[in-house]
mmCIF file of C-alpha atoms in Angstrom:
data_model
loop_
_atom_site.group_PDB
_atom_site.id
_atom_site.type_symbol
_atom_site.label_atom_id
_atom_site.label_comp_id
_atom_site.label_asym_id
_atom_site.label_seq_id
_atom_site.Cartn_x
_atom_site.Cartn_y
_atom_site.Cartn_z
ATOM 1 C CA MET A 9 -46.735 -54.928 -70.884
ATOM 2 C CA ARG A 10 -44.177 -56.789 -68.381
ATOM 3 C CA GLY A 11 -41.893 -59.062 -70.024
ATOM 4 C CA ARG A 12 -41.332 -56.272 -72.533
ATOM 5 C CA ASP A 13 -37.842 -55.354 -70.706
ATOM 6 C CA PHE A 14 -35.549 -57.814 -72.163
ATOM 7 C CA ARG A 15 -35.892 -56.290 -74.887
ATOM 8 C CA HIS A 16 -33.544 -53.052 -73.328
ATOM 9 C CA VAL A 17 -31.031 -54.966 -72.091
ATOM 10 C CA VAL A 18 -30.793 -56.520 -76.350
ATOM 11 C CA ARG A 19 -31.543 -52.871 -77.794
ATOM 12 C CA GLY A 20 -27.662 -51.776 -78.169
ATOM 13 C CA SER A 21 -25.926 -48.679 -78.149
ATOM 14 C CA LYS A 22 -27.874 -45.522 -76.957
ATOM 15 C CA PRO A 23 -27.039 -42.646 -79.841
ATOM 16 C CA VAL A 24 -24.461 -41.034 -78.803
ATOM 17 C CA SER A 25 -25.732 -37.484 -78.637
ATOM 18 C CA ARG A 26 -27.161 -38.466 -75.491
ATOM 19 C CA SER A 27 -24.276 -37.815 -73.639
ATOM 20 C CA LEU A 28 -24.129 -34.173 -72.879
ATOM 21 C CA PRO A 29 -21.054 -32.384 -73.901
ATOM 22 C CA ALA A 30 -21.770 -34.197 -77.403
ATOM 23 C CA PHE A 31 -25.085 -32.780 -77.478
ATOM 24 C CA LEU A 32 -24.366 -29.408 -76.106
ATOM 25 C CA LEU A 33 -21.795 -28.867 -79.254
ATOM 26 C CA LEU A 34 -23.861 -30.252 -81.188
ATOM 27 C CA LEU A 35 -26.655 -27.524 -80.077
ATOM 28 C CA SER A 36 -23.968 -24.984 -80.422
ATOM 29 C CA ALA A 37 -22.753 -26.185 -83.794
ATOM 30 C CA SER A 38 -27.240 -25.854 -85.073
ATOM 31 C CA CYS A 39 -27.154 -22.188 -83.138
ATOM 32 C CA ALA A 40 -24.726 -20.786 -85.093
ATOM 33 C CA LEU A 41 -25.423 -22.260 -88.822
ATOM 34 C CA ALA A 42 -29.221 -22.266 -88.796
ATOM 35 C CA GLU A 43 -30.592 -18.063 -89.227
ATOM 36 C CA PRO A 44 -33.152 -17.066 -87.479
ATOM 37 C CA TYR A 45 -36.847 -17.735 -88.679
ATOM 38 C CA VAL A 46 -38.311 -14.715 -90.479
ATOM 39 C CA GLN A 47 -42.252 -13.791 -90.122
ATOM 40 C CA TRP A 48 -43.814 -13.372 -92.795
ATOM 41 C CA ARG A 49 -47.544 -12.529 -93.878
ATOM 42 C CA GLN A 50 -50.697 -13.894 -95.553
ATOM 43 C CA VAL A 51 -53.062 -12.337 -96.880
ATOM 44 C CA GLY A 52 -56.336 -14.060 -98.538
ATOM 45 C CA TYR A 53 -54.189 -17.194 -100.614
ATOM 46 C CA ALA A 54 -50.912 -15.369 -100.794
ATOM 47 C CA ILE A 55 -47.698 -13.918 -99.507
ATOM 48 C CA PRO A 56 -47.438 -10.001 -101.572
ATOM 49 C CA GLU A 57 -44.355 -9.690 -100.127
ATOM 50 C CA PRO A 58 -41.110 -11.230 -100.666
ATOM 51 C CA LEU A 59 -39.969 -13.247 -97.775
ATOM 52 C CA ALA A 60 -37.032 -10.616 -95.609
ATOM 53 C CA GLY A 61 -37.293 -7.730 -98.788
ATOM 54 C CA LEU A 62 -34.829 -10.568 -100.470
ATOM 55 C CA LYS A 63 -34.220 -10.410 -104.426
ATOM 56 C CA GLY A 64 -34.955 -13.870 -106.079
ATOM 57 C CA ASP A 65 -32.520 -14.629 -109.346
ATOM 58 C CA ALA A 66 -34.187 -17.826 -111.432
ATOM 59 C CA THR A 67 -30.893 -18.957 -112.655
ATOM 60 C CA ARG A 68 -30.649 -19.919 -109.030
ATOM 61 C CA GLY A 69 -33.530 -20.916 -108.734
ATOM 62 C CA ARG A 70 -33.714 -23.436 -111.978
ATOM 63 C CA ARG A 71 -31.214 -25.139 -109.783
ATOM 64 C CA LEU A 72 -32.819 -25.215 -106.847
ATOM 65 C CA VAL A 73 -35.394 -27.166 -108.009
ATOM 66 C CA ILE A 74 -33.569 -30.013 -109.202
ATOM 67 C CA ASP A 75 -30.615 -30.329 -106.469
ATOM 68 C CA ARG A 76 -31.828 -33.245 -104.220
ATOM 69 C CA SER A 77 -30.848 -31.646 -101.254
ATOM 70 C CA LYS A 78 -32.099 -28.288 -101.643
ATOM 71 C CA GLY A 79 -35.914 -27.728 -102.854
ATOM 72 C CA ASN A 80 -35.988 -31.275 -104.970
ATOM 73 C CA CYS A 81 -39.421 -30.313 -106.550
ATOM 74 C CA LEU A 82 -39.348 -32.468 -109.386
ATOM 75 C CA ALA A 83 -39.620 -35.699 -107.277
ATOM 76 C CA CYS A 84 -43.332 -34.599 -106.979
ATOM 77 C CA HIS A 85 -43.860 -32.123 -110.343
ATOM 78 C CA ARG A 86 -42.888 -31.817 -113.655
ATOM 79 C CA LEU A 87 -41.092 -29.253 -114.904
ATOM 80 C CA PRO A 88 -39.481 -28.002 -118.320
ATOM 81 C CA ILE A 89 -36.496 -28.958 -116.955
ATOM 82 C CA PRO A 90 -35.270 -31.747 -119.773
ATOM 83 C CA GLU A 91 -31.618 -32.366 -119.473
ATOM 84 C CA GLU A 92 -33.153 -34.149 -116.087
ATOM 85 C CA GLU A 93 -34.406 -37.661 -116.300
ATOM 86 C CA PHE A 94 -37.042 -38.260 -113.877
ATOM 87 C CA HIS A 95 -40.218 -35.986 -113.057
ATOM 88 C CA GLY A 96 -41.826 -36.982 -110.555
ATOM 89 C CA THR A 97 -46.063 -37.474 -110.776
ATOM 90 C CA VAL A 98 -47.126 -37.551 -107.211
ATOM 91 C CA GLY A 99 -48.281 -33.453 -107.714
ATOM 92 C CA PRO A 100 -49.744 -31.474 -110.497
ATOM 93 C CA SER A 101 -47.238 -30.458 -113.340
ATOM 94 C CA LEU A 102 -46.015 -26.804 -112.968
ATOM 95 C CA TYR A 103 -45.413 -26.210 -116.725
ATOM 96 C CA GLY A 104 -47.268 -22.596 -117.514
ATOM 97 C CA ILE A 105 -47.470 -22.272 -113.398
ATOM 98 C CA ALA A 106 -47.345 -17.996 -113.331
ATOM 99 C CA SER A 107 -49.918 -17.704 -116.026
ATOM 100 C CA ARG A 108 -51.968 -19.336 -113.302
ATOM 101 C CA LEU A 109 -51.252 -18.241 -110.095
ATOM 102 C CA THR A 110 -49.057 -14.820 -109.427
ATOM 103 C CA GLU A 111 -46.067 -14.351 -107.527
ATOM 104 C CA GLY A 112 -47.817 -14.368 -104.132
ATOM 105 C CA GLN A 113 -50.188 -17.343 -104.388
ATOM 106 C CA ILE A 114 -47.287 -19.210 -106.003
ATOM 107 C CA ARG A 115 -44.832 -17.832 -102.644
ATOM 108 C CA LEU A 116 -47.423 -19.165 -100.079
ATOM 109 C CA ARG A 117 -47.358 -22.939 -102.149
ATOM 110 C CA VAL A 118 -43.718 -22.155 -101.359
ATOM 111 C CA VAL A 119 -43.562 -21.586 -98.478
ATOM 112 C CA ASP A 120 -46.429 -23.507 -96.995
ATOM 113 C CA GLU A 121 -48.515 -25.388 -98.890
ATOM 114 C CA LYS A 122 -50.630 -26.364 -95.619
ATOM 115 C CA ARG A 123 -52.642 -22.901 -95.534
ATOM 116 C CA LEU A 124 -54.260 -24.218 -98.278
ATOM 117 C CA ASN A 125 -54.359 -28.030 -97.799
ATOM 118 C CA PRO A 126 -53.732 -29.031 -94.393
ATOM 119 C CA ALA A 127 -53.935 -33.138 -95.561
ATOM 120 C CA THR A 128 -50.762 -31.658 -98.913
ATOM 121 C CA ILE A 129 -47.677 -34.602 -98.744
ATOM 122 C CA MET A 130 -45.924 -31.218 -100.217
ATOM 123 C CA PRO A 131 -43.420 -29.975 -97.798
ATOM 124 C CA GLY A 132 -43.553 -26.192 -96.194
ATOM 125 C CA TYR A 133 -39.974 -25.242 -97.738
ATOM 126 C CA TYR A 134 -40.609 -22.201 -94.657
ATOM 127 C CA ARG A 135 -42.592 -23.250 -92.499
ATOM 128 C CA ASP A 136 -42.210 -22.161 -88.801
ATOM 129 C CA PRO A 137 -39.963 -25.727 -87.943
ATOM 130 C CA LYS A 138 -41.265 -25.585 -84.286
ATOM 131 C CA HIS A 139 -44.305 -27.054 -85.994
ATOM 132 C CA PHE A 140 -42.049 -30.097 -86.641
ATOM 133 C CA HIS A 141 -42.253 -33.896 -85.323
ATOM 134 C CA ARG A 142 -39.079 -35.754 -84.498
ATOM 135 C CA VAL A 143 -36.928 -34.338 -86.826
ATOM 136 C CA ALA A 144 -33.635 -35.545 -87.601
ATOM 137 C CA GLU A 145 -30.886 -34.360 -85.438
ATOM 138 C CA ALA A 146 -29.119 -32.371 -89.143
ATOM 139 C CA TRP A 147 -32.143 -30.233 -89.635
ATOM 140 C CA ARG A 148 -33.427 -29.604 -85.909
ATOM 141 C CA GLY A 149 -34.785 -25.795 -85.913
ATOM 142 C CA ARG A 150 -33.833 -24.593 -89.417
ATOM 143 C CA THR A 151 -36.434 -24.563 -92.442
ATOM 144 C CA ILE A 152 -35.673 -26.254 -95.425
ATOM 145 C CA LEU A 153 -35.507 -23.653 -97.453
ATOM 146 C CA SER A 154 -33.311 -19.889 -96.646
ATOM 147 C CA PRO A 155 -35.452 -16.975 -97.639
ATOM 148 C CA GLN A 156 -33.278 -16.480 -100.242
ATOM 149 C CA GLU A 157 -34.069 -19.586 -101.503
ATOM 150 C CA VAL A 158 -37.379 -19.286 -101.682
ATOM 151 C CA GLU A 159 -37.267 -16.091 -103.399
ATOM 152 C CA ASP A 160 -35.288 -17.721 -105.747
ATOM 153 C CA VAL A 161 -37.759 -20.540 -106.524
ATOM 154 C CA VAL A 162 -40.224 -18.032 -106.795
ATOM 155 C CA ALA A 163 -38.200 -16.050 -109.387
ATOM 156 C CA TYR A 164 -37.802 -19.408 -111.588
ATOM 157 C CA LEU A 165 -41.471 -20.695 -111.127
ATOM 158 C CA MET A 166 -42.729 -16.839 -112.558
ATOM 159 C CA THR A 167 -40.504 -17.357 -115.604
ATOM 160 C CA LEU A 168 -42.684 -20.680 -116.384
ATOM 161 C CA LYS A 169 -45.495 -19.030 -118.664
ATOM 162 C CA GLU A 170 -45.620 -21.420 -121.246
ATOM 163 C CA GLY A 171 -48.668 -24.446 -120.711
ATOM 164 C CA GLU A 172 -48.994 -28.077 -121.530
ATOM 165 C CA LYS A 173 -46.890 -31.180 -120.283
ATOM 166 C CA MET B 11 -51.447 -30.056 -86.699
ATOM 167 C CA ILE B 12 -53.368 -31.077 -84.225
ATOM 168 C CA ARG B 13 -56.144 -31.765 -86.358
ATOM 169 C CA TRP B 14 -54.877 -33.902 -88.792
ATOM 170 C CA THR B 15 -53.512 -35.442 -86.652
ATOM 171 C CA LEU B 16 -56.779 -36.588 -84.767
ATOM 172 C CA LEU B 17 -58.650 -37.473 -88.084
ATOM 173 C CA PRO B 18 -57.601 -40.934 -88.681
ATOM 174 C CA ALA B 19 -58.827 -41.433 -84.770
ATOM 175 C CA LEU B 20 -61.935 -40.492 -85.935
ATOM 176 C CA LEU B 21 -62.173 -41.351 -89.021
ATOM 177 C CA ALA B 22 -60.851 -45.087 -87.267
ATOM 178 C CA ALA B 23 -63.734 -44.812 -84.513
ATOM 179 C CA ALA B 24 -66.153 -44.308 -87.285
ATOM 180 C CA ALA B 25 -65.156 -47.148 -89.554
ATOM 181 C CA ALA B 26 -64.569 -50.449 -88.803
ATOM 182 C CA GLN B 27 -61.580 -50.922 -91.177
ATOM 183 C CA ALA B 28 -58.671 -49.400 -90.776
ATOM 184 C CA TRP B 29 -58.118 -48.362 -94.220
ATOM 185 C CA ASP B 30 -59.984 -46.489 -96.575
ATOM 186 C CA PRO B 31 -62.957 -48.302 -97.939
ATOM 187 C CA GLY B 32 -61.878 -50.864 -100.936
ATOM 188 C CA PHE B 33 -58.741 -51.019 -99.985
ATOM 189 C CA GLU B 34 -56.986 -53.992 -101.625
ATOM 190 C CA PRO B 35 -53.467 -55.239 -100.738
ATOM 191 C CA VAL B 36 -50.751 -55.374 -103.675
ATOM 192 C CA SER B 37 -47.889 -56.490 -103.061
ATOM 193 C CA GLY B 38 -44.825 -54.527 -103.419
ATOM 194 C CA SER B 39 -43.914 -57.480 -106.283
ATOM 195 C CA ALA B 40 -45.973 -56.001 -108.851
ATOM 196 C CA PHE B 41 -44.404 -52.900 -109.333
ATOM 197 C CA LEU B 42 -41.025 -54.654 -110.556
ATOM 198 C CA SER B 43 -39.874 -55.158 -113.963
ATOM 199 C CA GLU B 44 -40.212 -58.298 -114.796
ATOM 200 C CA GLU B 45 -36.533 -59.597 -114.925
ATOM 201 C CA THR B 46 -36.285 -58.933 -111.581
ATOM 202 C CA ARG B 47 -39.858 -60.749 -110.575
ATOM 203 C CA GLN B 48 -38.603 -63.847 -112.113
ATOM 204 C CA MET B 49 -35.446 -63.252 -110.297
ATOM 205 C CA GLN B 50 -37.657 -63.313 -106.894
ATOM 206 C CA GLU B 51 -39.508 -66.428 -108.131
ATOM 207 C CA ASP B 52 -36.118 -68.490 -108.942
ATOM 208 C CA GLU B 53 -34.408 -69.894 -106.246
ATOM 209 C CA PHE B 54 -31.187 -70.174 -108.123
ATOM 210 C CA ALA B 55 -31.552 -66.767 -109.418
ATOM 211 C CA ASN B 56 -32.298 -64.819 -106.171
ATOM 212 C CA PRO B 57 -29.507 -63.665 -103.953
ATOM 213 C CA GLY B 58 -31.683 -63.432 -101.347
ATOM 214 C CA MET B 59 -31.205 -67.300 -100.849
ATOM 215 C CA GLU B 60 -27.985 -66.627 -99.152
ATOM 216 C CA THR B 61 -29.227 -65.506 -96.662
ATOM 217 C CA VAL B 62 -31.755 -68.124 -96.712
ATOM 218 C CA GLU B 63 -29.128 -70.744 -96.362
ATOM 219 C CA TYR B 64 -27.051 -68.660 -93.679
ATOM 220 C CA GLY B 65 -30.620 -68.989 -91.765
ATOM 221 C CA ARG B 66 -30.803 -72.219 -92.249
ATOM 222 C CA GLN B 67 -26.935 -73.303 -91.176
ATOM 223 C CA LEU B 68 -28.096 -71.449 -87.943
ATOM 224 C CA PHE B 69 -31.121 -73.182 -87.612
ATOM 225 C CA HIS B 70 -29.457 -77.100 -87.057
ATOM 226 C CA ARG B 71 -26.148 -75.580 -85.604
ATOM 227 C CA PRO B 72 -25.717 -76.626 -81.885
ATOM 228 C CA ASP B 73 -25.251 -73.957 -79.016
ATOM 229 C CA GLU B 74 -22.711 -74.619 -76.661
ATOM 230 C CA GLU B 75 -25.163 -76.967 -74.447
ATOM 231 C CA GLY B 76 -25.868 -79.581 -77.506
ATOM 232 C CA HIS B 77 -29.128 -77.544 -78.692
ATOM 233 C CA SER B 78 -30.510 -75.963 -81.657
ATOM 234 C CA CYS B 79 -33.813 -74.840 -82.973
ATOM 235 C CA ALA B 80 -34.504 -78.037 -85.971
ATOM 236 C CA ASP B 81 -34.412 -80.339 -82.020
ATOM 237 C CA CYS B 82 -37.862 -78.924 -81.307
ATOM 238 C CA HIS B 83 -39.128 -77.974 -84.306
ATOM 239 C CA GLY B 84 -37.649 -80.488 -86.827
ATOM 240 C CA ALA B 85 -34.817 -80.901 -89.533
ATOM 241 C CA GLU B 86 -35.801 -78.057 -92.173
ATOM 242 C CA GLY B 87 -38.225 -77.145 -89.550
ATOM 243 C CA VAL B 88 -40.899 -80.087 -90.400
ATOM 244 C CA ARG B 89 -42.435 -79.214 -87.234
ATOM 245 C CA LEU B 90 -42.886 -76.181 -87.953
ATOM 246 C CA ASP B 91 -46.909 -75.059 -88.683
ATOM 247 C CA LYS B 92 -46.355 -72.812 -91.573
ATOM 248 C CA ARG B 93 -49.642 -71.083 -91.381
ATOM 249 C CA ARG B 94 -48.492 -69.849 -87.301
ATOM 250 C CA ILE B 95 -46.106 -68.280 -88.953
ATOM 251 C CA ALA B 96 -48.226 -65.863 -91.255
ATOM 252 C CA THR B 97 -49.610 -64.651 -88.246
ATOM 253 C CA PHE B 98 -46.984 -62.546 -86.528
ATOM 254 C CA PRO B 99 -47.060 -60.323 -84.860
ATOM 255 C CA ARG B 100 -49.289 -62.337 -82.494
ATOM 256 C CA TYR B 101 -50.480 -62.135 -78.878
ATOM 257 C CA SER B 102 -48.557 -63.940 -76.683
ATOM 258 C CA GLU B 103 -50.418 -64.642 -73.218
ATOM 259 C CA GLU B 104 -47.230 -65.529 -71.854
ATOM 260 C CA GLN B 105 -45.444 -62.766 -72.360
ATOM 261 C CA GLU B 106 -48.479 -60.303 -72.116
ATOM 262 C CA ARG B 107 -47.750 -58.320 -75.470
ATOM 263 C CA PRO B 108 -47.412 -58.885 -79.061
ATOM 264 C CA VAL B 109 -44.114 -60.363 -80.655
ATOM 265 C CA THR B 110 -42.843 -60.409 -83.771
ATOM 266 C CA LEU B 111 -41.172 -63.613 -85.363
ATOM 267 C CA GLN B 112 -37.589 -61.946 -84.473
ATOM 268 C CA GLU B 113 -39.135 -61.926 -81.092
ATOM 269 C CA GLN B 114 -40.170 -65.295 -81.217
ATOM 270 C CA ILE B 115 -36.870 -66.494 -82.477
ATOM 271 C CA ASN B 116 -35.215 -64.095 -79.958
ATOM 272 C CA ILE B 117 -37.527 -65.851 -76.839
ATOM 273 C CA CYS B 118 -36.870 -69.382 -78.033
ATOM 274 C CA TRP B 119 -33.122 -68.777 -77.968
ATOM 275 C CA GLU B 120 -32.908 -66.781 -74.988
ATOM 276 C CA GLU B 121 -35.290 -68.691 -72.689
ATOM 277 C CA ARG B 122 -35.656 -71.998 -73.953
ATOM 278 C CA MET B 123 -31.804 -72.857 -75.146
ATOM 279 C CA ASP B 124 -30.474 -70.418 -72.126
ATOM 280 C CA ASN B 125 -28.268 -68.085 -74.537
ATOM 281 C CA PHE B 126 -27.755 -64.419 -73.870
ATOM 282 C CA PRO B 127 -30.270 -62.682 -76.182
ATOM 283 C CA TYR B 128 -29.571 -61.597 -79.528
ATOM 284 C CA VAL B 129 -29.335 -57.900 -80.714
ATOM 285 C CA TYR B 130 -32.971 -56.627 -82.432
ATOM 286 C CA ASP B 131 -32.821 -56.688 -86.128
ATOM 287 C CA CYS B 132 -28.281 -58.277 -85.985
ATOM 288 C CA ARG B 133 -27.457 -60.626 -88.258
ATOM 289 C CA GLU B 134 -28.393 -63.534 -87.027
ATOM 290 C CA LEU B 135 -32.094 -62.899 -85.856
ATOM 291 C CA VAL B 136 -32.206 -61.119 -89.663
ATOM 292 C CA GLY B 137 -30.714 -64.809 -90.980
ATOM 293 C CA LEU B 138 -33.007 -66.443 -88.739
ATOM 294 C CA GLU B 139 -36.377 -64.844 -89.672
ATOM 295 C CA THR B 140 -35.577 -64.652 -93.381
ATOM 296 C CA TYR B 141 -35.179 -68.971 -93.433
ATOM 297 C CA VAL B 142 -38.179 -69.613 -91.343
ATOM 298 C CA ARG B 143 -40.224 -66.919 -93.511
ATOM 299 C CA TYR B 144 -38.613 -68.498 -96.464
ATOM 300 C CA LEU B 145 -39.954 -71.979 -95.057
ATOM 301 C CA ALA B 146 -43.974 -70.621 -94.636
ATOM 302 C CA ARG B 147 -43.546 -68.958 -98.573
ATOM 303 C CA GLY B 148 -46.933 -68.887 -100.295
ATOM 304 C CA GLU B 149 -48.603 -69.175 -96.879
ATOM 305 C CA GLU B 150 -50.988 -66.230 -96.525
ATOM 306 C CA ILE B 151 -50.824 -63.421 -93.892
ATOM 307 C CA GLN B 152 -53.371 -62.863 -91.564
ATOM 308 C CA VAL B 153 -52.662 -60.705 -88.316
ATOM 309 C CA GLN B 154 -55.130 -60.391 -85.239
ATOM 310 C CA THR B 155 -56.254 -56.639 -85.375
ATOM 311 C CA ASP B 156 -58.920 -57.446 -82.412
ATOM 312 C CA GLY B 157 -58.757 -58.551 -79.119
ATOM 313 C CA PRO B 158 -55.433 -58.461 -77.201
ATOM 314 C CA MET B 159 -53.879 -56.749 -80.164
ATOM 315 C CA GLU B 160 -55.866 -53.552 -80.499
ATOM 316 C CA PRO B 161 -54.818 -51.020 -78.628
ATOM 317 C CA PHE B 162 -51.008 -52.096 -80.366
ATOM 318 C CA PHE B 163 -52.962 -51.940 -84.086
ATOM 319 C CA ARG B 164 -54.242 -48.731 -82.793
ATOM 320 C CA GLU B 165 -51.105 -47.697 -82.179
ATOM 321 C CA GLY B 166 -49.868 -48.415 -85.141
ATOM 322 C CA GLU B 167 -52.401 -46.941 -87.258
ATOM 323 C CA ARG B 168 -51.723 -43.731 -85.175
ATOM 324 C CA LEU B 169 -47.792 -43.484 -86.264
ATOM 325 C CA TYR B 170 -48.495 -44.119 -89.704
ATOM 326 C CA HIS B 171 -50.772 -41.349 -89.899
ATOM 327 C CA GLN B 172 -48.195 -39.411 -87.765
ATOM 328 C CA ARG B 173 -46.116 -36.311 -89.923
ATOM 329 C CA PHE B 174 -42.362 -37.032 -89.107
ATOM 330 C CA GLY B 175 -39.571 -34.953 -89.987
ATOM 331 C CA GLN B 176 -38.624 -31.323 -91.570
ATOM 332 C CA LEU B 177 -40.690 -33.087 -94.591
ATOM 333 C CA ASP B 178 -43.333 -33.251 -92.140
ATOM 334 C CA MET B 179 -44.025 -36.727 -93.808
ATOM 335 C CA ALA B 180 -46.122 -39.338 -92.974
ATOM 336 C CA CYS B 181 -46.073 -42.891 -93.993
ATOM 337 C CA TYR B 182 -49.860 -42.397 -95.153
ATOM 338 C CA HIS B 183 -49.295 -40.038 -97.483
ATOM 339 C CA CYS B 184 -47.064 -42.053 -100.048
ATOM 340 C CA HIS B 185 -48.205 -45.341 -99.390
ATOM 341 C CA ASP B 186 -51.600 -44.470 -99.475
ATOM 342 C CA GLN B 187 -52.859 -41.344 -100.336
ATOM 343 C CA HIS B 188 -50.658 -41.258 -103.612
ATOM 344 C CA ARG B 189 -49.546 -45.058 -104.423
ATOM 345 C CA GLY B 190 -49.018 -45.662 -107.563
ATOM 346 C CA ALA B 191 -47.798 -42.178 -108.566
ATOM 347 C CA TRP B 192 -43.954 -41.627 -109.211
ATOM 348 C CA LEU B 193 -41.450 -39.946 -106.962
ATOM 349 C CA ARG B 194 -38.424 -38.958 -109.032
ATOM 350 C CA GLY B 195 -37.054 -42.464 -109.644
ATOM 351 C CA GLN B 196 -39.232 -44.017 -108.015
ATOM 352 C CA ILE B 197 -42.740 -45.907 -108.043
ATOM 353 C CA LEU B 198 -44.609 -45.923 -104.771
ATOM 354 C CA ASN B 199 -45.940 -49.060 -103.433
ATOM 355 C CA GLN B 200 -48.161 -49.928 -100.578
ATOM 356 C CA GLY B 201 -45.473 -50.788 -98.575
ATOM 357 C CA GLN B 202 -46.307 -54.129 -97.953
ATOM 358 C CA SER B 203 -44.382 -56.546 -95.132
ATOM 359 C CA ASN B 204 -44.748 -59.730 -97.238
ATOM 360 C CA GLY B 205 -41.789 -59.910 -98.836
ATOM 361 C CA PHE B 206 -39.482 -58.786 -95.980
ATOM 362 C CA PRO B 207 -36.784 -59.231 -94.626
ATOM 363 C CA VAL B 208 -35.733 -58.396 -98.833
ATOM 364 C CA TYR B 209 -32.789 -58.393 -101.030
ATOM 365 C CA ARG B 210 -31.757 -55.355 -102.418
ATOM 366 C CA LEU B 211 -29.794 -54.667 -105.499
ATOM 367 C CA SER B 212 -29.242 -50.876 -105.007
ATOM 368 C CA THR B 213 -27.107 -52.244 -101.655
ATOM 369 C CA SER B 214 -26.629 -56.217 -101.900
ATOM 370 C CA ARG B 215 -27.507 -56.988 -98.754
ATOM 371 C CA VAL B 216 -30.776 -57.663 -97.098
ATOM 372 C CA THR B 217 -32.582 -55.291 -95.191
ATOM 373 C CA SER B 218 -35.267 -55.886 -92.558
ATOM 374 C CA LEU B 219 -38.333 -54.576 -91.874
ATOM 375 C CA HIS B 220 -37.033 -51.980 -88.875
ATOM 376 C CA ARG B 221 -34.555 -51.030 -91.459
ATOM 377 C CA ARG B 222 -36.823 -50.049 -93.692
ATOM 378 C CA PHE B 223 -38.966 -48.115 -91.888
ATOM 379 C CA SER B 224 -35.575 -46.151 -90.201
ATOM 380 C CA GLU B 225 -34.926 -45.756 -94.412
ATOM 381 C CA CYS B 226 -38.158 -44.361 -95.075
ATOM 382 C CA LEU B 227 -37.949 -41.699 -92.247
ATOM 383 C CA ALA B 228 -34.784 -40.675 -92.761
ATOM 384 C CA SER B 229 -35.592 -40.056 -96.289
ATOM 385 C CA PHE B 230 -37.742 -37.404 -94.876
ATOM 386 C CA ARG B 231 -35.591 -35.841 -92.211
ATOM 387 C CA ALA B 232 -37.453 -37.891 -89.323
ATOM 388 C CA GLU B 233 -35.131 -39.280 -86.801
ATOM 389 C CA PRO B 234 -35.780 -43.291 -87.105
ATOM 390 C CA PHE B 235 -37.084 -45.324 -84.201
ATOM 391 C CA LEU B 236 -34.893 -48.036 -83.080
ATOM 392 C CA PRO B 237 -34.941 -51.879 -84.631
ATOM 393 C CA GLY B 238 -37.770 -53.331 -81.860
ATOM 394 C CA SER B 239 -38.741 -50.470 -80.380
ATOM 395 C CA ASP B 240 -42.065 -50.202 -78.956
ATOM 396 C CA GLU B 241 -43.174 -47.488 -82.431
ATOM 397 C CA TYR B 242 -42.112 -49.869 -84.507
ATOM 398 C CA ILE B 243 -43.523 -53.051 -83.265
ATOM 399 C CA ASN B 244 -46.128 -51.283 -83.389
ATOM 400 C CA LEU B 245 -46.019 -50.331 -87.256
ATOM 401 C CA GLU B 246 -45.185 -53.451 -88.023
ATOM 402 C CA ILE B 247 -48.556 -54.990 -86.572
ATOM 403 C CA TYR B 248 -50.261 -52.432 -88.678
ATOM 404 C CA VAL B 249 -48.250 -52.342 -91.921
ATOM 405 C CA THR B 250 -48.475 -56.322 -92.068
ATOM 406 C CA ALA B 251 -52.305 -56.631 -91.135
ATOM 407 C CA ARG B 252 -52.737 -53.390 -94.254
ATOM 408 C CA GLY B 253 -51.623 -56.743 -95.902
ATOM 409 C CA ASN B 254 -54.254 -59.842 -94.419
ATOM 410 C CA GLY B 255 -54.276 -62.062 -97.340
ATOM 411 C CA LEU B 256 -51.406 -61.416 -98.780
ATOM 412 C CA LYS B 257 -49.054 -64.443 -99.441
ATOM 413 C CA ILE B 258 -45.428 -64.557 -97.396
ATOM 414 C CA GLU B 259 -42.763 -63.654 -100.598
ATOM 415 C CA THR B 260 -39.320 -64.440 -98.440
ATOM 416 C CA PRO B 261 -37.018 -63.247 -99.478
ATOM 417 C CA ALA B 262 -38.301 -60.715 -102.101
ATOM 418 C CA ILE B 263 -36.173 -58.886 -104.348
ATOM 419 C CA ARG B 264 -36.661 -55.044 -104.533
ATOM 420 C CA GLU B 265 -33.903 -51.890 -106.177
#
């Protein structure tokens, strides 16, 4: 690997966060914002108990599955949300999902689909952040959704009884 | 997690080829609208030609000592071996490592012409790379994967299958497992490098391959590597070799 050295010269400046004060500042900022991770219990292929004992709200859940910075479930799934133009085809359609799966089964799929399929592309929305690798600074140490948001999404999916699409 | 990251290594050990059996490379241009594809092929309409022209000027412009790339490689690069351009990244005996086309240009600039090196992916290098690849348009890509290239190729393969970021995805997920599917408004192509640097209609600028890697990584909330890093060079080797047989289409047009 001799000779690669010249690239260190031309690589340009290091990321700002390498300086210690800036790093500590970011660390304290993310500590203040990130909620502590709440453990959950898998029973068979389901999580029967709501996360942190919270109650979900289906109206908020519907907004979360559309929101690109939150669930962004539409990126991969078709859903009965006609006002949104682009529905993904990476995952199966979620029309009528509540007539195929129980609430606890849906919760496990939203929280951590890798428990069912370790090779899946589907993100684990409440997977323990310590499993992630090389997360961008802004998201480090955090779950994708909060426990309340997971419960909202589950509550919304539980309203989807009608099939097709 | 651990088992998953080992899986590609095990598969690679079992198979001679590093991709799924029956894998056929398809250029990203195959997924373009008819209109955009025509724009790409028409040199008078292709907005990437502006960068080609900029690179052409740099290629012929004398430095402070009065030397230019054209001194060695001929006006319009007539003495450049077009077949050889299509084999980058290639192993350099002199450097004892694989070098990308951008690095090769920088080596000429620094060592043969005795200038300060350019920063990887800077405007000048991307311009020169775009021009040189444009000269080799239509050549079939042939990147070596065995011999001295093998460890770097294998490392690129490992990175391609490694999960990154808060959304915990690998290149493999979008560009192999689910290619052809719609990700909201975008169809997932094979993530081929044969059109790079590409002109992007959404940003009205030319994007280098390493920048595209960073954009994909950022989209699943991963910390990108640096342009010209060992990680990106190894990924470039794997990704480009995966397209062996495709023709160079620089400057391609993308959304």
